[in-house]
PDB file of C-alpha atoms and ligand atoms in Angstrom:
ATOM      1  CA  UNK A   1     116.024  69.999  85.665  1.00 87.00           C
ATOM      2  CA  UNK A   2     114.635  68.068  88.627  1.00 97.00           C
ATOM      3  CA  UNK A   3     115.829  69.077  91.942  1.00 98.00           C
ATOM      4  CA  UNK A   4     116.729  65.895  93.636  1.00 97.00           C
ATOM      5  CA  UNK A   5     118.574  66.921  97.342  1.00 96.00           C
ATOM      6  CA  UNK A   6     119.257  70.092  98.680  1.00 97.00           C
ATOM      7  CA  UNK A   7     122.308  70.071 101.161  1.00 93.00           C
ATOM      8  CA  UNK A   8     124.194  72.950 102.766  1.00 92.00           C
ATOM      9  CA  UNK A   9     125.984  74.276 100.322  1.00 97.00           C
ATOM     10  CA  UNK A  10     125.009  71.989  97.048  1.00 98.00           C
ATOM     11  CA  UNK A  11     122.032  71.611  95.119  1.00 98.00           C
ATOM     12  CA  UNK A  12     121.861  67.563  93.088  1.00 98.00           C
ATOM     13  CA  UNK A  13     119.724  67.994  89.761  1.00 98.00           C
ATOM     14  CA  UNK A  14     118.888  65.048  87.846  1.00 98.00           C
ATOM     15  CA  UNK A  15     119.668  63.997  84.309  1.00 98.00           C
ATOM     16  CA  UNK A  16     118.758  62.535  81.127  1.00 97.00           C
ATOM     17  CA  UNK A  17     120.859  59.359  82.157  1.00 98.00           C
ATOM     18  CA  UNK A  18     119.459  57.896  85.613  1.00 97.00           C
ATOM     19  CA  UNK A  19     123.311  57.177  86.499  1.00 98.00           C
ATOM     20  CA  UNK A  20     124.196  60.862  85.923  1.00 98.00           C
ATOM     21  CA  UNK A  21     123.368  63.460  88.397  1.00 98.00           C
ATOM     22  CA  UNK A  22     124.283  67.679  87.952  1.00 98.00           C
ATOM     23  CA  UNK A  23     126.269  69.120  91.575  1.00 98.00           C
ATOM     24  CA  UNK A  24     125.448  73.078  91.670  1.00 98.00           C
ATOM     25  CA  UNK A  25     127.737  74.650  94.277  1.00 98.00           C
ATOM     26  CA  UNK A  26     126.076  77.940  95.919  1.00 98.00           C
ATOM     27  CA  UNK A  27     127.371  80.086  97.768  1.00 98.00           C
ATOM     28  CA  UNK A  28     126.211  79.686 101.282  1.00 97.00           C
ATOM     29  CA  UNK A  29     128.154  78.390 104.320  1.00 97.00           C
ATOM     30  CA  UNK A  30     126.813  76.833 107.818  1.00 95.00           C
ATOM     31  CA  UNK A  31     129.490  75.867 110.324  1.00 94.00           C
ATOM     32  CA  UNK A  32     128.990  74.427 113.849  1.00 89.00           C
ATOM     33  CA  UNK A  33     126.243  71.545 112.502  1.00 82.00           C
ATOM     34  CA  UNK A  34     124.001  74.050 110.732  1.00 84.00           C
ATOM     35  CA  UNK A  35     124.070  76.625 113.813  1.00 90.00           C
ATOM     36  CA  UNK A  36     126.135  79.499 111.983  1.00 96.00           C
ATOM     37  CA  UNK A  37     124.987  80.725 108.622  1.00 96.00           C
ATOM     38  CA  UNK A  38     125.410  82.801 106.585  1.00 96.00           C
ATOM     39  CA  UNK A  39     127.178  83.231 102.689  1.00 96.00           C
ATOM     40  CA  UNK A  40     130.726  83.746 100.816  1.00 96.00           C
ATOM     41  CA  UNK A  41     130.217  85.353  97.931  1.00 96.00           C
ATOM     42  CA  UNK A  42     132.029  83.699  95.196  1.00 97.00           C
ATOM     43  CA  UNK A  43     132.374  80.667  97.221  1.00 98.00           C
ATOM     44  CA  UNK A  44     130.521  78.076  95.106  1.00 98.00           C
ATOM     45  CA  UNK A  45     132.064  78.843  91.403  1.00 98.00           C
ATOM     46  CA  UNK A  46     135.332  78.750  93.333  1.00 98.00           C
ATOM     47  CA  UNK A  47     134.654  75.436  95.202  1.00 98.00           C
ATOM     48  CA  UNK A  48     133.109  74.168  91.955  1.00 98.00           C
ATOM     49  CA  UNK A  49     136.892  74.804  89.850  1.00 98.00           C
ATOM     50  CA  UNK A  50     138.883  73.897  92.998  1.00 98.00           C
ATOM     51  CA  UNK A  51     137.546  70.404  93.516  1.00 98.00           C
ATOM     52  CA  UNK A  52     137.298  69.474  90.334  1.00 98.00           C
ATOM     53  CA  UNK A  53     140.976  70.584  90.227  1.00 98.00           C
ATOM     54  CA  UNK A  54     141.852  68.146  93.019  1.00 98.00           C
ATOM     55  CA  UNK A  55     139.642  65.699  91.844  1.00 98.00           C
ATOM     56  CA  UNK A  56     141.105  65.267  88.117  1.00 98.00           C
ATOM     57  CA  UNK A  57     144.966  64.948  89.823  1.00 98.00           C
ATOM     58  CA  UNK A  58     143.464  62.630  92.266  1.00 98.00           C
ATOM     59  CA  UNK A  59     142.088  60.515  89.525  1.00 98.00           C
ATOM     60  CA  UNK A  60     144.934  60.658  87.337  1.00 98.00           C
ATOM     61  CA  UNK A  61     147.049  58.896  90.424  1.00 98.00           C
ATOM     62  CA  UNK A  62     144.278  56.279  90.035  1.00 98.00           C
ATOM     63  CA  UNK A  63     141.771  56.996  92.975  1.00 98.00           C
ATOM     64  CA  UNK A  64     138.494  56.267  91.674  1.00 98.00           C
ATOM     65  CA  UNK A  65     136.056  59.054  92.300  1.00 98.00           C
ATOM     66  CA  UNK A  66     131.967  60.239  91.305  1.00 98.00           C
ATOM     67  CA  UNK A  67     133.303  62.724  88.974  1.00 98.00           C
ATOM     68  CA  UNK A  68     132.938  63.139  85.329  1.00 98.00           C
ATOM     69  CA  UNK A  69     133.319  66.910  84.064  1.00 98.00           C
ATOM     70  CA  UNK A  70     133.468  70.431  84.996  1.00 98.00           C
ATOM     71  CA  UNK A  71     129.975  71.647  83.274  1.00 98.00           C
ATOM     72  CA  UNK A  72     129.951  75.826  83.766  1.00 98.00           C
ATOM     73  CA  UNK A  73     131.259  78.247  86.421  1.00 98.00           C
ATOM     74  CA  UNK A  74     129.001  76.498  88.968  1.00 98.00           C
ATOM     75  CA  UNK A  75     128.081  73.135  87.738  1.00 98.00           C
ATOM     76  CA  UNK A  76     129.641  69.380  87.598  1.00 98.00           C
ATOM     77  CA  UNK A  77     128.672  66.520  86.184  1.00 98.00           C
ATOM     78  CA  UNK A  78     128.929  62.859  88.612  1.00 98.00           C
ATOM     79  CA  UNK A  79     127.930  59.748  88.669  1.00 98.00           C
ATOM     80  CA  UNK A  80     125.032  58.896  91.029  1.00 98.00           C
ATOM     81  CA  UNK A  81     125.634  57.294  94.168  1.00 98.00           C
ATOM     82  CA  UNK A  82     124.497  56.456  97.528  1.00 97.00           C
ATOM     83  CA  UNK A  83     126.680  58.394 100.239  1.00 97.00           C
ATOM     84  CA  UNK A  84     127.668  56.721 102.731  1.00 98.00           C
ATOM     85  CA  UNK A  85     126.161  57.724 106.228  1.00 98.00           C
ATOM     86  CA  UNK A  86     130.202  58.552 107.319  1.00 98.00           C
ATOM     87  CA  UNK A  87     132.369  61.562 107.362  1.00 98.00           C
ATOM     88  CA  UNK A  88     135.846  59.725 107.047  1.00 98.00           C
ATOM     89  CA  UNK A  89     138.008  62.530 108.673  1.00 98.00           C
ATOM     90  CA  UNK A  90     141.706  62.847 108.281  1.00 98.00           C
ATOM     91  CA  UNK A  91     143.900  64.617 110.690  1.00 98.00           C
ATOM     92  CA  UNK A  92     147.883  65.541 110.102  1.00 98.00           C
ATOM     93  CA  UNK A  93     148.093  67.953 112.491  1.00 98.00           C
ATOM     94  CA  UNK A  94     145.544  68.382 115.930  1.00 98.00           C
ATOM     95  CA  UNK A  95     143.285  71.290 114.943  1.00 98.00           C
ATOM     96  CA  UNK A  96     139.341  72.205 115.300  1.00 98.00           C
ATOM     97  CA  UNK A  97     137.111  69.630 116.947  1.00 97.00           C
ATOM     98  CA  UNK A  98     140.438  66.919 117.883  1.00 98.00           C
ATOM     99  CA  UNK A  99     142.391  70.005 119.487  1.00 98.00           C
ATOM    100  CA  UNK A 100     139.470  70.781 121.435  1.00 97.00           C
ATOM    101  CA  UNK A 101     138.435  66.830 123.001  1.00 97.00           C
ATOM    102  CA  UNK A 102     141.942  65.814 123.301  1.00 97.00           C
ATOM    103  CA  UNK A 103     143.155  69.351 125.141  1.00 98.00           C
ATOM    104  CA  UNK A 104     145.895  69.678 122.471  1.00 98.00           C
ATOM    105  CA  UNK A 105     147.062  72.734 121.464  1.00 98.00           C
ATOM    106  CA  UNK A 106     145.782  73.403 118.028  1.00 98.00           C
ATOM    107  CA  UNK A 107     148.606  73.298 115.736  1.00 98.00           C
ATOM    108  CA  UNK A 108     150.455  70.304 117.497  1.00 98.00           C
ATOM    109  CA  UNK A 109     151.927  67.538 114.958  1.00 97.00           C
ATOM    110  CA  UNK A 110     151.611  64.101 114.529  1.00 98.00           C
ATOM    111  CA  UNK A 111     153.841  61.776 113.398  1.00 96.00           C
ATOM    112  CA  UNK A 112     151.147  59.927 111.927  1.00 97.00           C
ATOM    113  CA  UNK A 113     147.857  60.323 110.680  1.00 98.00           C
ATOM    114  CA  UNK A 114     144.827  60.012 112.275  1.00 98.00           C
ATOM    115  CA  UNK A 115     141.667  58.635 110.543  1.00 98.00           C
ATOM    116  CA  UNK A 116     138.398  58.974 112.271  1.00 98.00           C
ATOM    117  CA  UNK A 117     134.991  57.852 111.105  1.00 98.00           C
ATOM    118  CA  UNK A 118     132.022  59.947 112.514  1.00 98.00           C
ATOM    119  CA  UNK A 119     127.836  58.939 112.001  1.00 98.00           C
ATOM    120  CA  UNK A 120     126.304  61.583 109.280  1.00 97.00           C
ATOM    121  CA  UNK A 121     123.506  62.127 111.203  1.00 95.00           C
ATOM    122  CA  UNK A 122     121.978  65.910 111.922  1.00 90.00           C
ATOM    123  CA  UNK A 123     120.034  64.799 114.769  1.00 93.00           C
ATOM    124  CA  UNK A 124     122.712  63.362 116.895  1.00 95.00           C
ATOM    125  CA  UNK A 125     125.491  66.206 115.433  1.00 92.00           C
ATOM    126  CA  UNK A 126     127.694  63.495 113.303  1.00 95.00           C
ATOM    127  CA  UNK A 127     129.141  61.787 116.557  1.00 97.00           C
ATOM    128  CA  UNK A 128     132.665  60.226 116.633  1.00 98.00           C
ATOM    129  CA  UNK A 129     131.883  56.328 116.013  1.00 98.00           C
ATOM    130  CA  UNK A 130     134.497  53.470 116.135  1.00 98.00           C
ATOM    131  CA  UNK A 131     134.240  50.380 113.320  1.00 98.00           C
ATOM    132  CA  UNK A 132     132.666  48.523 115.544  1.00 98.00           C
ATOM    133  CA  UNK A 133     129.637  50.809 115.427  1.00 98.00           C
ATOM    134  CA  UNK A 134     129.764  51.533 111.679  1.00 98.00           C
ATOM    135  CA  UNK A 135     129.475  47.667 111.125  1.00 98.00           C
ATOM    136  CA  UNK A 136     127.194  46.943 113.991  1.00 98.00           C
ATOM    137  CA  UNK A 137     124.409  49.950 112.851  1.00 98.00           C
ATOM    138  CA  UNK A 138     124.877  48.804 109.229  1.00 97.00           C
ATOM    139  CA  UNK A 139     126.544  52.112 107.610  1.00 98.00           C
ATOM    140  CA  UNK A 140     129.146  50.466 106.149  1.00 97.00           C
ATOM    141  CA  UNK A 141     130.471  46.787 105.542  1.00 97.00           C
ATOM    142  CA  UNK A 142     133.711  45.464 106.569  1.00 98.00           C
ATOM    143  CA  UNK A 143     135.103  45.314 103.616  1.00 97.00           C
ATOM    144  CA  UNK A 144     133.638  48.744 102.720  1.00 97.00           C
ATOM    145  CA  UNK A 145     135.490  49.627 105.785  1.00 98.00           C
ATOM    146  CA  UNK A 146     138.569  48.655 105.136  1.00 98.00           C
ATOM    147  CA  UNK A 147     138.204  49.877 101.575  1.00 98.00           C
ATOM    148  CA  UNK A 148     137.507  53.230 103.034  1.00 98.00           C
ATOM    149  CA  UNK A 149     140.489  53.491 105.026  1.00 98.00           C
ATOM    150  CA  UNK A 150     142.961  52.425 102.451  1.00 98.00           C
ATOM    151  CA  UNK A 151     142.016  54.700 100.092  1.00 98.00           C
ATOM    152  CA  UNK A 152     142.029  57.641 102.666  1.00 98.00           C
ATOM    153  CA  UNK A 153     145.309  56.547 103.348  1.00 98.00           C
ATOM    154  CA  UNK A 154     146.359  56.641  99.449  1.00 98.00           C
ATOM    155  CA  UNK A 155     144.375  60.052  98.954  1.00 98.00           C
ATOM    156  CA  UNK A 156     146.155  61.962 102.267  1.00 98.00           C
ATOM    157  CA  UNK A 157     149.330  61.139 100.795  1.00 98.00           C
ATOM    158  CA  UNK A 158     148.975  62.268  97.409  1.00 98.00           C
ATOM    159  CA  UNK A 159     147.300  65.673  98.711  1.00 98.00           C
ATOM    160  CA  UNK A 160     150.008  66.476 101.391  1.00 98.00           C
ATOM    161  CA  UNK A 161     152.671  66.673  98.673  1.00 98.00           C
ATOM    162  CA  UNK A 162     149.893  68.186  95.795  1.00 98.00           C
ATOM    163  CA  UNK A 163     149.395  70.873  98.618  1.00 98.00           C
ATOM    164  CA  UNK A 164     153.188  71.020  99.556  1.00 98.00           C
ATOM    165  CA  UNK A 165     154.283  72.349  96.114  1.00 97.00           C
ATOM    166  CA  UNK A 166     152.077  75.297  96.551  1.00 97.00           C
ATOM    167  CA  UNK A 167     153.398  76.362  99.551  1.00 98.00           C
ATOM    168  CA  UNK A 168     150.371  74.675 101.923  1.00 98.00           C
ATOM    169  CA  UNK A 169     150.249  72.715 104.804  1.00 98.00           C
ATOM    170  CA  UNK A 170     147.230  70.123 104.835  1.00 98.00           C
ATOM    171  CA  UNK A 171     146.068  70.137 108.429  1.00 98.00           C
ATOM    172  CA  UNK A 172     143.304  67.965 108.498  1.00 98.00           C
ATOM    173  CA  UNK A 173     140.086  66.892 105.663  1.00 99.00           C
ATOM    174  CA  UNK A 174     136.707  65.139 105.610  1.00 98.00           C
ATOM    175  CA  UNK A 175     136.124  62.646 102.736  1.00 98.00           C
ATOM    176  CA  UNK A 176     132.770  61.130 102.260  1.00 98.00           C
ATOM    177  CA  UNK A 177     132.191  57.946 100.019  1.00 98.00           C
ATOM    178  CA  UNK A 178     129.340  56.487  97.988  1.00 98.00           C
ATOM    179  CA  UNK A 179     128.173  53.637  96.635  1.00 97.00           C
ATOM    180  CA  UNK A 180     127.543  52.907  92.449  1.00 98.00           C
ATOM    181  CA  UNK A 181     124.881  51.350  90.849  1.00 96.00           C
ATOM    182  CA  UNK A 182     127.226  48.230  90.655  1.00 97.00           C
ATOM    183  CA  UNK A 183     127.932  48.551  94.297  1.00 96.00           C
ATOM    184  CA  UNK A 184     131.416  49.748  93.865  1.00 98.00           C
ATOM    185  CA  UNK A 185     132.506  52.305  96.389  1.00 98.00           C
ATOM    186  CA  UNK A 186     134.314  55.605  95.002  1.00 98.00           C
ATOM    187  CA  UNK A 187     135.044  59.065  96.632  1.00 98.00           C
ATOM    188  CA  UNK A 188     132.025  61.139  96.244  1.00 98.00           C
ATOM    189  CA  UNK A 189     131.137  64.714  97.477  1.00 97.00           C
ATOM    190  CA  UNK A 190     133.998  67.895  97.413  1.00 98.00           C
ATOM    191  CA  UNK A 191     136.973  68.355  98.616  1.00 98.00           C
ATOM    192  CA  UNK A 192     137.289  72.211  98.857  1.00 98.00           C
ATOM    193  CA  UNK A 193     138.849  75.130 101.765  1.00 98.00           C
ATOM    194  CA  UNK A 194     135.259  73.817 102.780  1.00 98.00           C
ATOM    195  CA  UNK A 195     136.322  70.509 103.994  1.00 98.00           C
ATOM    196  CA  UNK A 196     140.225  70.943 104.541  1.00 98.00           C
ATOM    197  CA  UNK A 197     142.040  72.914 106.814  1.00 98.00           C
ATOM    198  CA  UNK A 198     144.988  74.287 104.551  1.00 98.00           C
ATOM    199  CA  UNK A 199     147.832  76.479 106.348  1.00 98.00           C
ATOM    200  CA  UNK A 200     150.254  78.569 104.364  1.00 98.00           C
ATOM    201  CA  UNK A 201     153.803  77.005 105.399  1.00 98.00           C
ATOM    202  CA  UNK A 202     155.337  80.113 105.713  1.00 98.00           C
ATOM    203  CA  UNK A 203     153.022  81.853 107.746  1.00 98.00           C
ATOM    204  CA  UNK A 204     150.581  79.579 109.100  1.00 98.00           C
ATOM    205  CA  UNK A 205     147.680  81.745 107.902  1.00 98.00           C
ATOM    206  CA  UNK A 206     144.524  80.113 107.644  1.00 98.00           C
ATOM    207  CA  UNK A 207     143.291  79.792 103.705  1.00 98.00           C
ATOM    208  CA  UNK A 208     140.159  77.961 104.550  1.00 98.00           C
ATOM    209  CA  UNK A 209     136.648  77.871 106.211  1.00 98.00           C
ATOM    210  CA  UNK A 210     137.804  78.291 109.879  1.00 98.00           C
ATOM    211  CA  UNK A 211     137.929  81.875 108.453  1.00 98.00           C
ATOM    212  CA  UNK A 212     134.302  82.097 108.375  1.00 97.00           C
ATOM    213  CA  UNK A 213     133.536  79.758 111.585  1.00 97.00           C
ATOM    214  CA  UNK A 214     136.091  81.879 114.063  1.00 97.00           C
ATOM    215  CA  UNK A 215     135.311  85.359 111.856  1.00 96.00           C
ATOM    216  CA  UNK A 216     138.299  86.208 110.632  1.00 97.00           C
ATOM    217  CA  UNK A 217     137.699  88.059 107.384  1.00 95.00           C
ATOM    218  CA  UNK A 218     139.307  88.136 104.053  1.00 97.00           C
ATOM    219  CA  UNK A 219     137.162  84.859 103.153  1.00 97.00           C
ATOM    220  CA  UNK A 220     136.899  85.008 100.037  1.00 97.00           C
ATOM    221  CA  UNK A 221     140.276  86.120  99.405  1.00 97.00           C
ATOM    222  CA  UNK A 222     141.191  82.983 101.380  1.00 98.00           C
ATOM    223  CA  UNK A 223     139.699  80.657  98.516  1.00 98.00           C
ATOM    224  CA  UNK A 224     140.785  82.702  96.045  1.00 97.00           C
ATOM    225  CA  UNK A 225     144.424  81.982  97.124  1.00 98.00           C
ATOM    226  CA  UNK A 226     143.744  78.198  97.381  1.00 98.00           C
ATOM    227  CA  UNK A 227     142.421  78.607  93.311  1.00 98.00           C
ATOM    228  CA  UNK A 228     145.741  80.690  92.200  1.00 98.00           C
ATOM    229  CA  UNK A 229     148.060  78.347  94.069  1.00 97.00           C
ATOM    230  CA  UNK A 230     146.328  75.594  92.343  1.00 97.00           C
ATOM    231  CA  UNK A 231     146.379  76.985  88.567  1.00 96.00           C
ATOM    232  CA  UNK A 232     149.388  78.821  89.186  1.00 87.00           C
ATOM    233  CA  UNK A 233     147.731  82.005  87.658  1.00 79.00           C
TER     234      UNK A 233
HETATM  235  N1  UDP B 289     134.816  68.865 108.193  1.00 52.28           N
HETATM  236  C1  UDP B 289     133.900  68.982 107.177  1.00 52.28           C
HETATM  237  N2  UDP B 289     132.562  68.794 107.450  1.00 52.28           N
HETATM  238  C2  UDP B 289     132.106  68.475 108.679  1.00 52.28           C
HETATM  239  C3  UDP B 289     133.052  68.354 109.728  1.00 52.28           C
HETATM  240  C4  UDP B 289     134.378  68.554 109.452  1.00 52.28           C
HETATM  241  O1  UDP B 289     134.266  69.233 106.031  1.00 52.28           O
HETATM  242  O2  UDP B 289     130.903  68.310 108.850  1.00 52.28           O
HETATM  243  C5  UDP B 289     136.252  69.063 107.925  1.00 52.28           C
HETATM  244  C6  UDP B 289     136.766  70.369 108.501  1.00 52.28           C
HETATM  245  O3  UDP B 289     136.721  71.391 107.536  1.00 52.28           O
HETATM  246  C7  UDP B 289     138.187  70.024 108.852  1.00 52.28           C
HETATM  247  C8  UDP B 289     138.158  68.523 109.174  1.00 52.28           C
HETATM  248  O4  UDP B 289     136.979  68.035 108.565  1.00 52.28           O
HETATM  249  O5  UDP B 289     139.046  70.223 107.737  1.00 52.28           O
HETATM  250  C9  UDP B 289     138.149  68.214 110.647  1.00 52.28           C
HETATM  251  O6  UDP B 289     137.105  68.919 111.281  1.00 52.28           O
HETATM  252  P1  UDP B 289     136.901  68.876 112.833  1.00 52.28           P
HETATM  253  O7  UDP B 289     136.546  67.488 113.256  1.00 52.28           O
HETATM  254  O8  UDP B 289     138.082  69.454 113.504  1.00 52.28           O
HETATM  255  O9  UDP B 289     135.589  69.683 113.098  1.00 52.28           O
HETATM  256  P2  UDP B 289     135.297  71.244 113.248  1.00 52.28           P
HETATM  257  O10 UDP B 289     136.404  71.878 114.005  1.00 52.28           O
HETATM  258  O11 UDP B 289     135.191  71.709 111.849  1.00 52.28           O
HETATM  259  O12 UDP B 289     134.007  71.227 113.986  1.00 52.28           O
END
């Protein structure tokens, strides 16, 4: 198989079919834009069955997403498209990078949802944009926009209450979205303890990848918990 993109913590293959492309999760981590590396082991075969997971109940509530199929342990089958240079965060309750610029004390709640955009761009460290700058550097059209933000809207909803049932708090996410052949814009990329901040609501414990960024421990145990709560076994 051809090895179109490496990223962080995915490898793209291609396929037979030109609109088909293979995601392989691996197993390393980066935090803090690429600064802190290192690997959890386990983590990409569990990322791999957790967002498909949360991928097939987000589709089956209609959100319209890359993904076809689950493939093997590692490997998932999606429909090519072009991301999106935006990280489309979501933010229930202040934690990480907003409890840090706004001087809020992480753990804070809202009583409603913030939705930030931010530039996917390495060099500059994925800066905080507004709409205005999204339209006005071309990364996104207005109607893209608005698109964008209505389906984050739909997709924070359904997770808070997917999450609630097992017991977990959704703090905060990243989405990312791409473009199809036919120009149609669906969710693309995972949605994993990666890319969500996910509290137990008992205990507050963190089951997610601030374990790795602030060290401390039990990682993998971490996602593992995220995967039982999810299948129930
Ligand atoms: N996030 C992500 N990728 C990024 C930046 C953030 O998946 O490149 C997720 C992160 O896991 C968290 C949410 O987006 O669930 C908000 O992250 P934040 O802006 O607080 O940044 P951080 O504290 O991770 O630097």
């Amino acid at each position: 198989m051809k090895l179109l993109y490496e990223g962080k913590a995915k490898q793209i293959y291609a396929t037979d079919d030109q609109n088909q492309i293979i995601i392989h999760y691996k197993d390393d981590a980066t935090a803090g834009n690429g600064v802190k590396k290192g690997t959890i082991e386990n983590k990409g075969i569990l990322n791999n069955k957790i967002s498909a997971l949360i991928y097939m109940y987000l589709m089956k509530h209609g959100v319209k997403t890359h993904f076809i199929k689950e493939l093997n342990e590692r490997d998932q089958l999606a429909y090519k498209v072009d991301i999106l240079p935006l990280e489309v965060i979501c933010r229930n309750v202040i934690a990480g990078s907003a409890a840090a610029r706004y001087k809020i004390p992480e753990g804070t709640k809202i009583d409603q949802p913030i939705y930030e955009i931010c530039w996917k761009n390495d060099d500059l460290g994925d800066p905080l944009i507004a709409d205005n700058h999204a339209l006005a550097f071309k990364l996104a059209t207005k109607e893209e926009l608005a698109y964008i933000y209505e389906e984050t809207d739909k997709i924070n909803k359904l997770l808070i209450e997917f999450f609630k049932t097992m017991g977990i708090n959704l703090i905060d996410f990243k989405l990312e979205f791409g473009r199809l052949k036919d120009g149609q814009i669906v969710l693309a990329d995972e949605i994993s303890p990666d890319t969500c901040r996910l509290w137990d609501s008992q205990t507050n414990e963190k089951l997610d990848k601030d374990r790795f960024r602030r060290d401390l421990g039990n990682i993998e145990e971490a996602y593992h918990e995220i995967l039982k709560r999810l299948t129930g076994k």
